[in-house]
Amino acid sequence: MPKAAAWDEAEANSIIRRHYGREGAMLPILHDLQAVFGCVPPAAVRLVADALNLTRAEVHGVVSFYHDFREQPAGQHVLKLCRAEACQSMDGERLARAFLDRLGVDWGDTTPDGRLTVEATYCLGLCACAPSAMLDGEPIARLTSSSFDDILREAGR
Amino acid sequence: MTTRIFVPRDAAARAVGADRVAAAIAAEAKQLGLAIDVVRTGSRGLFWLEPMIEVETLGGRIAFGPMTAKDVPGLFAGGLPVSAAHPLCVGRPEDIPFLKRQTRITFARCGIVDPLSLADYRAHGGYRGLERARSLGAAGTVEEVTKSGLRGRGGAGFPTGIKWKTVADTTAAMGADRKYIVCNADEGDSGTYADRMIMEGDPFVLIEGMTIAGFAVGATKGYLYIRSEYPDAIRVMERAIVLAEAEGLLGAEAKFDIEVRVGAGAYVCGEETSLLESLEGKRGQVRAKPPLPAHKGLFGRPTVINNLISLATVPAILADGAKHYADLGMGRSRGTMPIQLAGNVKHGGLFEAAFGLTLGEIVDDIGGGTASGRPARAVQVGGPLGAYFPRGLFDTPFDYEAFTARDGLIGHGGVVVFDDSVDMAKQARFALEFCAIESCGKCTPCRIGSVRGTETMDKIIAGDRAEANLALITDLCQTLKFGSLCALGGFTPYPVMSAIKHFPEDFTRPRLAAAAE
């Protein structure tokens, strides 16, 4: 994953300006901000509010509503593990629990070295090859306990 | 002559190594000096065989699967044509019983064509539907969709033609200075992946379907709302839109534009009014109906909001006529449904068939039973808001009304199989917890009830006054069912109550181990 850029107000404003005049521009703006800064920095909320003629509370309300938007950057790598029913039926919960225990973290946490964030997700649409996951946007399925060794290697741990 | 080798680019195939197989094929061919062309397709939907590759021969395509990169050198050991005696050879794909028994209409091209080739799309019947729609005229097109009996494939089952007519009938005097087509590709139900397969495997059919909808109701702008969990689908659709624009199939000449919008991880945005709020840039909270989206939808304008599969089925309905489609199915469920077999099932995959197959045929016969080899004990149909069916109800035909009559729903067609190691009290608890995680917070039964329900289910699992707490859950489910604005709160009772009703033994047995967890 590309490293999150440090906060830069001019950069943020140029991202926001790209969406000028677009219908319902809020989500596209937030996605683009997060793609660059690794999160929607609290400082960006005021800029988005000004650009869209909304209150900061309204923008914060949107940022906090959606599971995808972060207020802090994630670790260098993000693993989304599916916890939905199809993956449950293939023992996904037990594998996930064992992996979290091995790392000594819980859902949503980042390892102390900052390398890996493990998040719960509810369905990746890979349900016929359960259990499944996504590492930095790349799908992985038919997970076994050895798949997690590969994941850790990819994450450089 | 160059031999074409087809390797899926579908996310599920990639998730089990299709990219590595494609790279190995290219490397091996280069080393051996074989003239081949690797074509990345969608998936045929036979996921237990993925990565399944297909090699073009004079007698048609021959499939091999499940392949790994290590199997590639063996495949080409005897040069070309490859030998059908290879241990991973599964013969002609069309002859594999799982595929042979299907009636592929919506998925006719998926897994066969290069998803990003308009020439391929046209060669396989693409744009015949739009052509016929133009010859019928806007009203005639709406009429044709109505006659086909197509109903909303997102789960609600509302007749698509009637929805279109409502939007078509709105006038500028009613605030319809512009209208919208919105495609709901926020496919969040566990056990479903049909939308994803179409977007990755046959994106132009969706573009054609949305274009026909725009023509039929007088809309010039379409939004395609794709969930963020589908990065591959987003990439393919965005590319397909650019290709269609380059040929004038979208844009000013076509009088119709499509824009992809990406969700942000909220399950509730699959609910149509939440999705509209999200598109408008707001929190994805449901709206009370009326007004219907058909009258006041996106930005207050008349809006056709349809599930992706509904829209992707329209081109075939127009191309081959409403009767051809309506002749399939049973009762008021006309045409075909892409059933998605998932979870603990031996032959997991997409099975498009006319309505009317029984659940038992789907699970035991087509799915081949469980992947674990243990007895199938429970089947959840229709996603996380769908009921759990026991073996005793395996005679239920796959049909909107038949499932409703048994306190279930077919939803978006997902079928998730569980073997006998499943703990149904835990599944019921999960349904409530999921509702709590994903509730938009607009109405009280869903926002508070889901949390209280989870806590109460914890007590039942711990063996704390099970009977009294089950009565409380039953009462709570009544409140959720009748007091929620949308299907999230309204349907959460289905998995909960079906688990309690059909698997009562899981709610009353002492479970020291579970309590200790």
XYZ file of C-alpha atoms in Angstrom:
674
model
C 0.000 0.000 0.000
C 1.304 3.505 -0.732
C 2.399 5.281 2.391
C -0.049 7.862 3.718
C 0.999 11.417 2.904
C 1.448 13.946 5.698
C -1.298 16.551 6.060
C -1.081 19.221 3.417
C -3.900 21.735 3.227
C -3.104 22.850 -0.312
C -3.150 19.242 -1.505
C -6.455 18.633 0.293
C -7.977 21.705 -1.321
C -6.842 20.619 -4.752
C -8.454 17.187 -4.202
C -11.686 18.843 -3.139
C -11.615 21.231 -6.116
C -11.434 18.320 -8.543
C -15.021 17.504 -7.584
C -16.328 21.029 -7.918
C -19.874 21.104 -9.261
C -20.344 17.370 -9.061
C -23.715 16.087 -7.794
C -23.420 14.478 -4.363
C -19.666 15.007 -4.247
C -19.171 14.135 -0.575
C -18.294 10.438 -0.817
C -16.007 10.789 -3.851
C -14.157 13.594 -2.036
C -13.776 11.578 1.155
C -12.550 8.524 -0.777
C -9.957 10.631 -2.599
C -8.773 12.306 0.602
C -8.394 8.924 2.271
C -6.520 7.537 -0.737
C -3.881 10.249 -0.298
C -3.750 10.815 3.455
C -4.627 7.282 4.566
C -7.600 8.689 6.459
C -9.953 11.646 6.459
C -7.870 13.947 8.651
C -9.921 15.991 11.133
C -8.395 19.100 9.566
C -9.995 18.178 6.239
C -13.490 18.240 7.668
C -13.626 22.046 7.740
C -12.368 22.290 4.156
C -14.969 19.821 2.895
C -17.691 21.618 4.842
C -16.715 24.965 3.330
C -16.546 23.550 -0.196
C -19.949 21.844 0.016
C -21.625 24.610 2.000
C -22.337 22.283 4.924
C -21.619 22.436 8.619
C -18.615 20.617 10.037
C -21.043 18.504 12.035
C -22.703 17.319 8.839
C -19.389 16.301 7.311
C -18.253 14.637 10.521
C -21.596 12.811 10.581
C -20.877 11.330 7.173
C -17.258 10.432 7.949
C -18.271 8.658 11.150
C -21.272 6.874 9.595
C -19.364 4.792 7.052
C -17.144 1.942 8.222
C -14.551 2.657 5.520
C -13.568 6.155 6.585
C -10.842 6.464 9.197
C -9.798 9.405 11.299
C -6.300 7.917 11.778
C -4.253 6.118 9.110
C -4.227 2.320 9.293
C -1.070 0.216 9.491
C 1.136 -0.249 6.432
C -0.966 -3.224 5.372
C -4.675 -3.783 5.880
C -6.176 -7.242 6.136
C -9.947 -7.448 5.930
C -11.188 -10.767 7.217
C -14.725 -11.798 6.355
C -16.907 -12.607 9.366
C -20.187 -13.168 7.524
C -22.245 -16.349 7.419
C -20.711 -18.114 4.408
C -17.265 -17.786 5.947
C -18.627 -18.794 9.361
C -19.909 -22.022 7.814
C -16.357 -22.866 6.752
C -14.782 -22.302 10.153
C -13.704 -18.754 9.378
C -14.359 -17.485 12.900
C -12.034 -20.013 14.503
C -9.252 -19.290 12.008
C -9.697 -15.553 12.483
C -9.639 -15.844 16.270
C -6.479 -17.946 16.166
C -4.812 -15.369 13.924
C -5.784 -12.440 16.145
C -4.537 -14.327 19.212
C -1.291 -15.090 17.448
C -0.784 -11.377 16.769
C -2.056 -10.405 20.188
C -4.523 -7.916 18.731
C -8.290 -7.645 18.429
C -10.577 -6.656 15.555
C -9.707 -3.228 14.207
C -6.305 -3.142 15.893
C -2.914 -2.521 14.326
C 0.115 -4.545 15.355
C 2.475 -2.577 17.657
C 5.074 -2.357 14.863
C 2.496 -0.590 12.693
C 2.757 -3.147 9.916
C -0.681 -4.748 9.869
C -4.223 -3.648 10.654
C -6.795 -6.443 10.912
C -10.370 -5.463 10.243
C -13.652 -7.323 10.190
C -15.624 -7.167 6.984
C -19.025 -8.586 6.223
C -18.805 -10.269 2.864
C -16.324 -9.892 0.051
C -18.474 -11.794 -2.437
C -16.079 -14.743 -2.476
C -18.611 -16.915 -0.644
C -18.219 -20.056 -2.755
C -14.513 -20.128 -1.838
C -14.903 -19.394 1.880
C -13.317 -18.425 4.192
C -12.021 -15.310 2.497
C -10.063 -12.147 3.105
C -8.601 -9.150 1.333
C -5.034 -7.956 1.833
C -4.466 -4.393 0.592
C -7.349 -4.814 -1.833
C -6.218 -8.185 -3.193
C -8.641 -11.080 -2.664
C -7.580 -14.297 -0.917
C -9.871 -17.287 -0.471
C -10.067 -20.904 0.754
C -8.103 -19.707 3.766
C -6.360 -22.272 5.937
C -4.109 -21.678 8.907
C -1.109 -21.764 6.553
C -2.617 -18.931 4.466
C -2.002 -16.691 7.444
C 1.723 -17.442 7.304
C 1.709 -16.148 3.722
C -0.252 -13.087 4.776
C 2.273 -12.281 7.490
C 5.130 -12.750 5.047
C 3.460 -10.341 2.603
C 2.999 -7.871 5.421
C 6.678 -8.189 6.267
C 6.187 -9.580 9.754
C -2.464 -20.658 -35.549
C -2.551 -18.961 -32.161
C -4.388 -20.958 -29.526
C -6.518 -18.919 -27.177
C -6.425 -19.888 -23.531
C -9.086 -18.447 -21.280
C -8.236 -17.715 -17.659
C -10.788 -16.008 -15.402
C -10.073 -12.587 -13.997
C -13.022 -12.886 -11.623
C -12.050 -11.843 -8.086
C -12.906 -15.263 -6.632
C -10.742 -16.995 -9.238
C -7.956 -14.518 -8.532
C -8.394 -15.162 -4.824
C -7.487 -18.806 -5.398
C -4.556 -18.183 -7.730
C -5.854 -17.406 -11.252
C -3.235 -14.661 -11.768
C -0.404 -17.041 -10.899
C -1.830 -19.618 -13.301
C -2.130 -17.026 -16.092
C 1.467 -15.907 -15.531
C 2.698 -19.501 -15.502
C 0.892 -20.226 -18.773
C 2.445 -17.201 -20.462
C 5.928 -18.101 -19.167
C 5.650 -21.765 -20.146
C 4.380 -20.937 -23.630
C 7.229 -18.498 -24.145
C 9.767 -21.059 -23.070
C 8.321 -23.745 -25.341
C 7.738 -21.332 -28.202
C 3.995 -22.076 -28.307
C 1.728 -19.604 -30.077
C -0.875 -18.816 -27.472
C -2.967 -15.862 -26.433
C -4.159 -15.654 -22.817
C -7.630 -14.107 -22.641
C -8.866 -13.058 -19.209
C -12.597 -13.735 -18.903
C -15.190 -13.663 -16.165
C -15.918 -16.841 -14.259
C -18.289 -19.564 -15.432
C -19.299 -19.776 -11.793
C -18.078 -23.300 -11.054
C -16.070 -22.132 -8.097
C -14.940 -25.477 -6.762
C -13.065 -25.847 -10.071
C -11.477 -22.388 -9.944
C -9.031 -21.476 -11.202
C -10.614 -23.181 -14.194
C -8.906 -22.485 -17.482
C -10.268 -23.237 -20.929
C -8.170 -24.086 -23.965
C -9.573 -23.486 -27.422
C -9.506 -26.548 -29.681
C -11.079 -27.414 -33.022
C -13.830 -29.204 -31.116
C -14.564 -26.247 -28.855
C -13.138 -25.291 -25.507
C -11.729 -27.849 -23.093
C -11.593 -26.974 -19.401
C -9.054 -27.817 -16.721
C -9.410 -27.195 -13.033
C -8.768 -26.498 -10.297
C -5.391 -25.414 -11.656
C -2.304 -24.250 -9.845
C 0.806 -22.728 -11.376
C 2.554 -26.061 -10.722
C 0.103 -27.889 -12.988
C 0.912 -25.694 -15.977
C 4.118 -27.399 -17.257
C 2.359 -30.784 -17.254
C -0.463 -29.313 -19.303
C 1.854 -28.312 -22.141
C 4.254 -31.256 -21.873
C 2.871 -32.776 -25.084
C 2.690 -29.412 -26.894
C -0.500 -28.187 -28.550
C -3.262 -29.212 -28.716
C -3.214 -30.015 -25.010
C -4.164 -33.508 -24.020
C -7.624 -34.182 -22.659
C -6.057 -37.048 -20.744
C -4.607 -34.552 -18.239
C -5.825 -35.442 -14.717
C -7.327 -31.977 -14.215
C -9.269 -32.064 -17.481
C -12.994 -31.675 -16.873
C -13.964 -31.816 -20.539
C -16.101 -29.351 -22.432
C -17.477 -26.825 -19.952
C -20.946 -27.011 -21.502
C -21.019 -30.728 -20.721
C -20.243 -30.354 -17.009
C -23.568 -31.279 -15.368
C -23.538 -28.188 -13.126
C -23.453 -25.973 -16.219
C -25.449 -28.200 -18.536
C -28.490 -28.160 -16.249
C -28.641 -24.383 -16.142
C -30.722 -21.975 -18.178
C -28.354 -19.123 -18.689
C -30.047 -15.919 -19.752
C -28.613 -13.177 -17.555
C -25.296 -15.016 -17.385
C -25.266 -16.193 -21.007
C -21.911 -14.571 -21.761
C -20.275 -14.602 -18.333
C -17.074 -16.634 -18.354
C -17.108 -16.930 -22.131
C -16.338 -13.462 -23.464
C -13.518 -11.043 -22.847
C -15.350 -8.646 -20.518
C -13.635 -5.601 -21.988
C -14.154 -6.394 -25.646
C -17.147 -4.682 -27.221
C -16.549 -6.735 -30.347
C -16.888 -9.905 -28.269
C -19.994 -8.511 -26.610
C -21.612 -7.769 -29.947
C -20.561 -11.118 -31.413
C -22.416 -12.810 -28.552
C -25.683 -10.945 -29.034
C -24.850 -7.697 -27.282
C -26.865 -4.570 -28.086
C -29.640 -6.531 -29.783
C -31.812 -5.624 -26.774
C -31.277 -1.889 -27.117
C -31.907 -2.111 -30.837
C -35.245 -3.818 -30.262
C -36.125 -1.357 -27.489
C -35.613 1.516 -29.934
C -37.826 -0.190 -32.472
C -40.566 -0.703 -29.860
C -40.346 2.859 -28.546
C -40.189 3.919 -24.920
C -43.718 2.890 -23.949
C -43.405 -0.369 -25.853
C -40.187 -1.151 -23.993
C -41.824 -0.621 -20.599
C -44.703 -2.807 -21.766
C -42.307 -5.555 -22.834
C -40.509 -5.551 -19.473
C -43.877 -5.670 -17.696
C -45.024 -8.612 -19.840
C -41.838 -10.542 -19.076
C -42.886 -10.731 -15.420
C -39.415 -9.624 -14.287
C -39.382 -8.782 -10.576
C -36.763 -7.022 -8.502
C -33.840 -9.365 -8.018
C -32.582 -7.477 -4.980
C -35.096 -9.405 -2.949
C -38.218 -7.293 -2.704
C -39.584 -8.847 -5.894
C -41.464 -5.734 -7.022
C -42.426 -5.917 -10.716
C -39.745 -4.036 -12.657
C -42.079 -2.933 -15.464
C -44.508 -1.296 -13.030
C -41.666 0.594 -11.376
C -40.483 1.801 -14.778
C -43.986 2.850 -15.794
C -44.363 4.926 -12.626
C -41.197 6.820 -13.490
C -42.055 7.050 -17.203
C -45.416 8.607 -16.318
C -43.916 11.437 -14.262
C -43.945 14.803 -16.005
C -42.019 18.050 -15.773
C -45.009 19.548 -13.975
C -44.407 16.989 -11.201
C -40.813 18.096 -10.738
C -39.470 15.666 -13.302
C -37.201 18.154 -15.053
C -34.762 15.272 -15.046
C -34.910 11.610 -14.094
C -32.325 9.116 -12.978
C -31.502 5.454 -13.364
C -29.730 4.073 -10.311
C -28.239 0.614 -10.308
C -27.933 -0.944 -6.883
C -24.674 -2.908 -6.902
C -24.258 -2.728 -3.142
C -24.343 -6.506 -2.956
C -23.768 -6.965 0.766
C -25.596 -10.222 1.488
C -23.313 -13.002 2.576
C -23.574 -15.861 0.127
C -24.174 -13.639 -2.888
C -21.818 -12.692 -5.681
C -23.975 -12.572 -8.822
C -23.640 -8.798 -9.223
C -19.891 -9.019 -8.792
C -19.646 -11.755 -11.436
C -21.614 -9.718 -13.981
C -19.582 -6.562 -13.369
C -16.302 -8.448 -13.682
C -17.406 -10.859 -16.396
C -19.929 -9.059 -18.613
C -19.990 -5.345 -17.792
C -21.505 -4.265 -21.101
C -24.738 -6.135 -20.382
C -25.251 -3.843 -17.405
C -24.393 -0.773 -19.457
C -26.897 -1.903 -22.094
C -29.545 -2.639 -19.455
C -29.171 0.770 -17.831
C -29.247 2.440 -21.244
C -32.492 0.645 -22.084
C -33.963 1.739 -18.738
C -32.960 5.335 -19.456
C -34.529 5.183 -22.905
C -37.721 3.618 -21.551
C -38.395 6.159 -18.805
C -36.767 9.265 -20.267
C -33.690 9.467 -18.054
C -30.336 10.640 -19.348
C -28.163 9.985 -16.313
C -27.384 6.714 -14.616
C -25.512 6.059 -11.413
C -23.960 2.713 -10.659
C -23.419 2.392 -6.909
C -20.831 -0.327 -6.256
C -19.738 -1.394 -2.794
C -16.141 -0.664 -1.884
C -15.517 -4.334 -1.074
C -15.517 -4.980 -4.843
C -12.376 -3.204 -6.127
C -12.079 -5.504 -9.162
C -15.663 -4.839 -10.209
C -15.127 -1.089 -9.844
C -12.065 -1.235 -12.096
C -13.760 -3.307 -14.794
C -16.927 -1.198 -14.830
C -15.024 2.072 -15.024
C -12.975 0.755 -17.925
C -16.055 -0.625 -19.701
C -17.781 2.757 -19.410
C -14.781 4.477 -21.016
C -14.812 1.919 -23.851
C -18.548 2.372 -24.395
C -18.133 6.147 -24.428
C -15.370 5.876 -27.019
C -17.793 4.089 -29.354
C -20.634 6.516 -28.712
C -22.660 3.917 -26.804
C -22.678 6.243 -23.819
C -22.441 10.015 -23.837
C -24.073 12.789 -25.819
C -24.745 10.679 -28.908
C -26.376 7.915 -26.882
C -28.238 10.509 -24.762
C -27.239 8.555 -21.675
C -24.343 8.704 -19.247
C -23.292 6.321 -16.513
C -21.163 7.250 -13.555
C -19.720 4.796 -11.037
C -20.049 5.760 -7.386
C -18.310 3.770 -4.688
C -19.903 2.919 -1.350
C -18.025 3.083 1.907
C -18.691 -0.117 3.782
C -22.255 0.330 4.993
C -24.489 -2.723 4.521
C -27.630 -0.638 4.963
C -26.833 1.268 1.758
C -28.135 -1.767 -0.121
C -31.550 -0.550 1.037
C -32.742 1.649 -1.805
C -33.526 4.833 0.098
C -30.261 4.609 2.084
C -28.421 4.196 -1.178
C -30.029 7.350 -2.543
C -29.035 9.291 0.572
C -25.497 7.981 0.183
C -25.391 9.028 -3.480
C -26.497 12.486 -2.393
C -23.469 12.596 -0.117
C -25.240 12.035 3.175
C -25.215 9.447 5.922
C -26.844 6.312 4.529
C -30.002 6.579 6.583
C -33.249 5.158 5.257
C -36.086 7.403 4.168
C -39.680 6.782 5.068
C -41.842 5.858 2.100
C -43.906 7.459 0.606
C -42.783 9.341 -1.345
C -41.574 6.473 -3.493
C -38.199 6.864 -5.199
C -40.126 6.541 -8.464
C -41.743 9.897 -7.657
C -39.113 11.591 -5.497
C -35.865 9.698 -5.597
C -32.338 10.919 -6.165
C -32.101 14.677 -5.521
C -35.890 14.659 -5.303
C -36.280 13.567 -8.915
C -38.152 10.537 -10.285
C -35.722 7.635 -10.098
C -35.678 4.056 -11.263
C -33.604 2.218 -8.694
C -33.123 -1.416 -9.642
C -30.942 -4.266 -8.533
C -28.050 -5.013 -10.865
C -29.400 -8.424 -11.891
C -32.775 -6.927 -12.834
C -31.062 -4.408 -15.112
C -28.637 -6.967 -16.536
C -31.570 -9.230 -17.460
C -33.408 -6.551 -19.430
C -31.251 -6.761 -22.601
C -32.030 -10.470 -23.015
C -35.736 -9.888 -22.367
C -35.844 -7.247 -25.089
C -33.649 -9.186 -27.509
C -35.568 -12.451 -27.327
C -38.992 -11.153 -26.357
C -40.951 -11.051 -23.127
C -42.666 -14.348 -23.825
C -39.435 -16.280 -24.045
C -38.584 -15.115 -20.513
C -42.075 -15.331 -19.027
C -42.489 -18.916 -20.250
C -39.919 -19.958 -17.656
C -40.576 -20.181 -13.930
C -43.523 -20.947 -11.677
C -46.482 -19.030 -10.248
C -45.778 -15.328 -10.115
C -42.012 -15.896 -10.235
C -41.260 -15.720 -13.938
C -37.989 -16.257 -15.729
C -34.731 -17.328 -14.176
C -32.894 -16.629 -10.954
C -29.138 -16.774 -10.503
C -28.918 -18.977 -7.422
C -25.622 -18.579 -5.616
C -24.477 -21.654 -3.713
C -22.059 -20.764 -0.982
C -20.555 -21.665 2.342
C -20.120 -25.281 3.333
C -21.128 -26.812 0.007
C -19.231 -29.221 -2.207
C -20.083 -27.600 -5.520
C -20.312 -23.933 -4.705
C -21.162 -21.678 -7.600
C -23.633 -19.741 -9.644
C -26.604 -21.717 -10.897
C -29.004 -19.789 -13.103
C -32.236 -21.658 -13.477
C -35.956 -21.113 -13.917
C -37.778 -20.629 -10.621
C -39.223 -23.775 -9.110
C -36.300 -25.979 -8.114
C -36.703 -27.228 -4.553
C -34.225 -26.256 -1.887
C -33.292 -29.930 -1.533
C -32.480 -30.211 -5.240
C -30.365 -27.088 -4.977
C -28.386 -28.154 -1.913
C -28.090 -31.929 -2.267
C -28.317 -32.494 -5.958
C -26.738 -29.439 -7.546
C -24.525 -28.466 -4.642
C -23.563 -32.071 -3.925
C -24.067 -31.685 -0.180
C -21.545 -30.161 2.164
C -17.867 -29.526 1.503
C -16.995 -31.063 4.861
C -18.839 -34.274 4.017
C -20.941 -34.005 7.173
C -24.735 -33.815 6.953
C -26.192 -30.451 5.924
C -28.169 -29.219 8.909
C -29.252 -25.663 8.121
C -29.424 -23.531 5.000
C -29.726 -19.775 5.121
C -31.443 -18.452 2.030
C -31.475 -14.799 1.045
C -28.531 -13.344 2.953
C -28.151 -12.273 6.577
C -31.819 -11.258 6.745
C -33.018 -14.576 5.350
C -34.419 -17.516 7.297
C -32.549 -20.694 8.225
C -34.224 -23.730 6.699
C -33.897 -27.215 8.211
C -33.849 -30.388 6.119
C -37.550 -30.773 6.883
C -38.299 -27.803 4.617
C -36.091 -28.902 1.728
C -39.218 -29.417 -0.368
C -39.742 -25.638 -0.560
C -39.637 -24.519 -4.197
C -37.395 -21.587 -5.093
C -40.109 -19.013 -5.658
C -40.841 -15.647 -4.030
C -44.253 -16.658 -2.675
C -43.315 -20.188 -1.594
C -40.494 -18.879 0.575
C -42.689 -16.139 2.034
C -45.280 -18.776 2.917
C -42.653 -20.525 5.011
C -41.529 -17.382 6.805
C -38.465 -16.958 4.624
C -37.344 -15.046 1.587
C -35.281 -15.717 -1.483
C -33.659 -12.296 -1.316
C -30.904 -11.891 -3.853
C -30.605 -15.651 -4.324
C -27.845 -16.543 -1.889
C -27.905 -20.051 -0.414
C -25.459 -20.632 2.446
C -25.096 -24.215 3.625
C -24.073 -25.205 7.168
C -23.165 -28.704 8.309
C -24.149 -30.312 11.611
C -21.379 -28.574 13.546
C -23.360 -25.316 13.401
C -24.657 -23.842 16.635
C -27.946 -22.178 15.736
C -28.093 -20.091 18.901
C -24.830 -18.513 17.834
C -26.243 -17.911 14.343
C -29.319 -16.243 15.832
C -27.079 -14.109 18.016
C -24.988 -13.153 14.992
C -28.080 -12.006 13.085
C -28.908 -9.593 15.907
C -25.304 -8.472 16.313
C -25.019 -7.837 12.569
C -28.179 -5.726 12.738
C -26.617 -3.751 15.596
C -23.368 -3.208 13.680
C -25.065 -2.156 10.472
C -28.164 -0.331 11.742
C -28.353 3.183 10.323
C -29.854 4.337 13.591
C -32.924 5.983 12.127
C -35.578 3.927 13.866
C -35.603 2.746 17.454
C -36.557 -0.945 17.101
C -33.540 -1.577 14.906
C -31.076 0.735 16.657
C -31.843 -0.329 20.236
C -33.640 -3.625 19.690
C -30.701 -5.207 17.918
C -28.379 -4.393 20.834
C -30.842 -5.589 23.473
C -31.560 -8.668 21.395
C -27.872 -9.550 21.241
C -27.583 -9.170 25.021
C -30.661 -11.298 25.574
C -29.334 -13.968 23.242
C -26.105 -13.975 25.251
C -28.153 -14.781 28.348
C -29.905 -17.638 26.549
C -26.563 -19.024 25.395
C -25.278 -18.776 28.969
C -28.314 -20.769 30.119
C -29.811 -17.858 32.030
C -33.629 -18.304 32.185
C -33.763 -19.537 28.621
C -37.523 -19.810 28.410
C -38.283 -16.320 29.702
C -35.573 -14.799 27.552
C -36.785 -16.625 24.446
C -40.228 -15.135 25.072
C -38.564 -11.734 25.261
C -36.739 -12.329 21.970
C -39.980 -13.389 20.314
C -41.669 -10.216 21.498
C -38.716 -8.089 20.407
C -38.769 -9.692 16.965
C -42.439 -8.745 16.586
C -41.507 -5.141 17.333
C -38.598 -5.224 14.902
C -40.701 -6.789 12.175
C -43.562 -4.325 12.349
C -41.850 -1.238 13.719
C -38.812 -0.839 11.464
C -38.666 1.409 8.425
C -36.609 -0.922 6.253
C -35.666 -4.544 5.728
C -32.628 -4.460 8.014
C -34.676 -4.168 11.175
C -37.786 -5.626 9.581
C -36.203 -8.859 8.380
C -33.636 -9.558 11.117
C -36.387 -11.557 12.844
C -36.304 -14.082 9.959
C -32.942 -15.676 10.788
C -33.563 -15.304 14.529
C -37.046 -16.763 14.693
C -36.380 -19.487 12.106
C -33.386 -20.649 14.142
C -35.503 -20.751 17.316
C -38.431 -22.435 15.593
C -36.604 -25.090 13.610
C -33.659 -25.765 15.911
C -35.087 -25.329 19.448
C -32.655 -27.830 20.920
C -29.766 -25.399 20.343
C -31.345 -22.778 22.591
C -32.022 -24.800 25.693
C -29.084 -27.145 26.046
C -26.562 -26.460 28.764
C -23.384 -25.128 27.237
C -20.661 -24.683 29.788
C -18.024 -24.445 27.080
C -19.812 -21.648 25.273
C -20.359 -19.715 28.483
C -16.662 -19.908 29.243
C -15.646 -18.379 25.899
